[in-house]
Amino acid sequence: MKCLAVLAALALSPVHALLAQETGRVAGTVTAQQTGAPLAGASVTLAGGSLGAVTGSDGRYLIAGVPPGTYRVRARLIGYGTVEDTGVVVTATETATVDFQLRAQAIQLDAVVAIGYATVQKRDLTGAVASVSGDAVTLRAAPTSNVNTALQGRAAGVQVLSNSGMPGVGASVRIRGTNSLTANSEPLYVVDGIPAEQGSSSSDPKSNPLMSIDPNAIESIDVLKDASAKAIYGARGANGVVLITTKRGRSGESHFTVESSYGFQRISRFIPVLTGPQYMQLRNEAVLNSAKDPTTVKLPYSPAQIASAQTYNYPALMLRSCPSWSCVAAPQASGAVMLSGGSDRMRYLFSGNYMKQDGIEVGSDFERYGVRFNLDADVSPRFRVATSLSLTQVNRNAPRVENGSVGAGANGILAAMQFDPSLAPRDSNGNWTKAAILGEQVENPVANSSEIRDFNTTSRVVGNVVGELTLSDALKLRSTFGGTFGFDGIEFYAPRTVASGLGPGGDSFIQASAVPARQLINENTLSFRRALGPGSADLLAGFSVQTAHFENAVARAQGLPSDATTNNWYDAARTLRPSSSGATNWALVSYLGRANYSLKDKYLFTVTGRTDGSSRFGRNNKWAFFPSAAFAWRVSEEPFMQHQSLFGDVKLRLSYGKTGNQAIDPYNSLSRLGICWYSLAGTEINALCPSGTRGNPDLKWETQRQLNVGIDASVLRGRIAFSVDAYHSVTNDLLLSVPLPATSGFSSQLRNIGSVGNNGVELSVTTVNVSSGRLAWRSTLNVAHNRNKVLELGGATQIIPQVRGSGFVEGGATHVVRVGEPLGAMYGFKTIGLWQQGDQCYLTNTADCTPGEYKIVDVNGDGKIDLNDRTIVGYADPKVYGGLSNSLSYGPFSLDVFMNFSYGNQVVDMSRVFNGLSTGFMNERADVLNRWTPQNTNTDIPRANFARPRRIYSALVEDGSFLRLQTLTLGYQLPSRLLRGAQSGRVYVTGQNLWIGTKYSGFDPEVNSMGGDPRQRGVDDGAYPRTRVWNFGVSLTF
């Protein structure tokens, strides 16, 4: 608070003196030399460390408050050569007009980027910020329902891992590693100043906070990575901040753009499974090998049954497509319209969008439609108003994602791979077939996907109003009022025709949930920008308050008289099942400030501070202060750099600061009440009772401290630009659940007791390879390395989390959290091949040495294999990851090729626990035909054994490295003779996920079945496969 008070005093105290000075102005336009078109976002500065401005959409700029004198005025814009006008005379109360024409040529380090509550030229950045243009999201990529995937491989240090190939599903985003164990590790998304937060957990693989945003509306994406850049967001900045800026109208004539595309999707890889006879033979062999007395065992199938068995390819029945061109493809279509224009005083943009995408699995699809309206109005020379409003509707049909008979997290395709291939989908009476295994009814995956309704709907209304008052040439007051109003609903219906076992009686089951939500935000900032001494100062002080209210209601019932009514007849159900409802509120109050000072345009200083008060934390720690400081030295402005031609711009950066993470459940600091059920005289009644978690009044933020050093430079007259960053961060006060003694009346308490560290290096290089005549070729490469390490666990040396989806393996865990090791360490039994005839057994239980079984390392040397022999068998995080893009153009033709890669990461293929270990329990992959037998000993696949324990074996951990041809786009700019009234037009064809080089044996190595859970990354639990997409489109502007 004291720091903020000092900052406010610095901003306000010199106002009277400065206003009293007689000053002038510098104004003009910046246009493209070749076309004469206005250039937006160009930076115009007075050389020598004084004032500057950024051109608007009309190419105009105005620099106010310039003391009388003679100046050198520079104009810069990325992709254009810098132009300087010397001897510009500024007199008091007068305006000097200086116009610039910039010639397109090489790369410059002066693009304009968003930094939170302001924009700045990239050359003046003191922090680490990565930028992705809107063109990279739309023009150079296929239509997508996931905005966050546009960052994949395009921003150094930003790791984007697709949670699933299901339409509309989000991705797990990590900026400079994972910083938390239990709190949300996703970055903060801010869209036009409105946070798009997704809650307290990132473990849901279907979570996608950006699902409602139309990619065509995006102007730019800026990623704040280091403490100097993200500290302005304080308690929400520890995981990084993604700023999304949408397009706005420009003054001039109106433009109407219409775009339409159509494409089709196919599964990119297919995994063959056993035929009916092969499965029967495997099961007979597995039962025989697991019997104590093979002479008395009764085999499941007779030779006659095996000989006459049919084969039904359930994976093919589940899919709308396959890799072959003979299969039907899953279609997708999208369309967008945009109307923009305006005058000097008012500018507008209206857009509408629609997208429909069918999934490759029966029963899955995604639909989004929405409108957006942006308006900017100059009410007077000193007061302007800007408003944004978007309305979006998203509908999604999700196939059965969780199938308890084959493992939590398994989707229908995994279930199809395991269903008995000798059984027809329907019996002779037309009823769906069931498969009985050990007396259990395994669900028919085709029946589930065809009959079960799982309809998800999301409605969003997001808007804000911004008012900006220019109090003087140096002082501006800005107020923002915004809100997000949403509704999420799920309608689930399982008819009596499927044996889903979703409730007692096994007949129809119905469930509906409704989650209305409201978030409101008000932010007020006062900015001061003025020449100060030998340089210029840019000061910001602000106040922010954000509130949120969420409600939820879930209703359940069973036994409807007819399946025809699905979710529409609750009161006709035979039995009403326990339902629930609730509400959540939270608030965040903040004071923020930032001071930038440029000394002689060579030495740049930034100090940032934010104080946050959050209702989520204990009464003793509701407030915290998050400061940062940064320094940059523009070496290229030094005299000793003026007589060399190799380097253009060169800037060294150093920053340090603290940020926080408040993404936990709002009431974790309190001891709460729950619902308990009691039996009284044979009747179940409910009553309030204490929950198992004790409140903690000392609960506080997870806090991250980060040190960053970097360099930005261009060489060879701007043909090559690069940035290198190295960082070290430590996140303390990690939230962990601590067991409590039974005498306390509680089972556990959440405490701040852990810490985790991240160290890494990032490299981004952009080159102009060819720029001659009609031919142009540019490339961008970014590479990142991050090393994560658990530093402290509150006195414990390791934690074995029992998390969703791992209860089907022995020990109930797939990963371990251990001090000294990175998060994402896979935990299981290390194997060194298979036991062979004649091998010396070192175990007391000789049955564990049976030829054909896994030879498991006895880690603790006690002569037996049990849970104490588990060890780390793999790591989920890659050693290196990044992307490479190439953009070529020749006359009206353009070609964009983008590849992304990951090296050194591993994947634990949990699906092989069920369909790759020759157990014969269910159908398996065709690979098991090469299983161990006395006649086939040269193999790594164990023998058939019905009784083999379900374990995480190191043999199931595979190399997940890959190189992927992510997108390839060929475009053609239509000639004017073909347009017939249109101003411009473009046709294109885009391929997505066209090729992948990998050793991974599953559908795709880029898997994340457990969502964003940092404790269980790199798991393939039957992930919905990614698709290969071809898309054809046209865009016309009138």
PDB file of C-alpha atoms in Angstrom, residues 212-217 257-261 333-339 350-356 367-373 390-394:
ATOM      1  CA  SER A 212     -16.918 -19.456 -26.972  1.00  0.00           C
ATOM      2  CA  ILE A 213     -14.391 -17.181 -28.752  1.00  0.00           C
ATOM      3  CA  ASP A 214     -14.429 -16.961 -32.541  1.00  0.00           C
ATOM      4  CA  PRO A 215     -10.815 -17.193 -33.817  1.00  0.00           C
ATOM      5  CA  ASN A 216     -11.686 -14.905 -36.749  1.00  0.00           C
ATOM      6  CA  ALA A 217     -12.319 -12.057 -34.291  1.00  0.00           C
ATOM      7  CA  THR A 257     -15.989  -9.468 -45.475  1.00  0.00           C
ATOM      8  CA  VAL A 258     -17.536 -12.884 -45.835  1.00  0.00           C
ATOM      9  CA  GLU A 259     -15.660 -16.137 -45.363  1.00  0.00           C
ATOM     10  CA  SER A 260     -16.818 -19.711 -45.748  1.00  0.00           C
ATOM     11  CA  SER A 261     -15.036 -23.024 -45.517  1.00  0.00           C
ATOM     12  CA  ALA A 333     -18.067 -26.320 -41.901  1.00  0.00           C
ATOM     13  CA  SER A 334     -17.585 -22.729 -40.803  1.00  0.00           C
ATOM     14  CA  GLY A 335     -18.638 -19.284 -41.891  1.00  0.00           C
ATOM     15  CA  ALA A 336     -18.027 -15.721 -40.781  1.00  0.00           C
ATOM     16  CA  VAL A 337     -19.116 -12.229 -41.787  1.00  0.00           C
ATOM     17  CA  MET A 338     -17.595  -8.922 -40.721  1.00  0.00           C
ATOM     18  CA  LEU A 339     -18.712  -5.346 -41.331  1.00  0.00           C
ATOM     19  CA  PHE A 350     -19.821  -6.135 -36.378  1.00  0.00           C
ATOM     20  CA  SER A 351     -19.099  -9.802 -36.913  1.00  0.00           C
ATOM     21  CA  GLY A 352     -20.988 -13.053 -36.896  1.00  0.00           C
ATOM     22  CA  ASN A 353     -19.683 -16.606 -36.959  1.00  0.00           C
ATOM     23  CA  TYR A 354     -20.867 -20.175 -37.226  1.00  0.00           C
ATOM     24  CA  MET A 355     -19.033 -23.481 -36.959  1.00  0.00           C
ATOM     25  CA  LYS A 356     -20.270 -27.068 -37.076  1.00  0.00           C
ATOM     26  CA  GLU A 367     -21.578 -26.363 -32.868  1.00  0.00           C
ATOM     27  CA  ARG A 368     -20.830 -22.702 -32.164  1.00  0.00           C
ATOM     28  CA  TYR A 369     -22.519 -19.543 -33.364  1.00  0.00           C
ATOM     29  CA  GLY A 370     -22.248 -16.006 -32.145  1.00  0.00           C
ATOM     30  CA  VAL A 371     -22.065 -12.288 -32.848  1.00  0.00           C
ATOM     31  CA  ARG A 372     -19.700  -9.546 -31.721  1.00  0.00           C
ATOM     32  CA  PHE A 373     -20.047  -5.769 -31.821  1.00  0.00           C
ATOM     33  CA  SER A 390     -20.297 -10.639 -27.732  1.00  0.00           C
ATOM     34  CA  LEU A 391     -23.012 -13.274 -27.572  1.00  0.00           C
ATOM     35  CA  THR A 392     -22.092 -16.896 -28.123  1.00  0.00           C
ATOM     36  CA  GLN A 393     -23.937 -20.202 -28.034  1.00  0.00           C
ATOM     37  CA  VAL A 394     -22.057 -23.509 -27.973  1.00  0.00           C
TER      38      VAL A 394
END
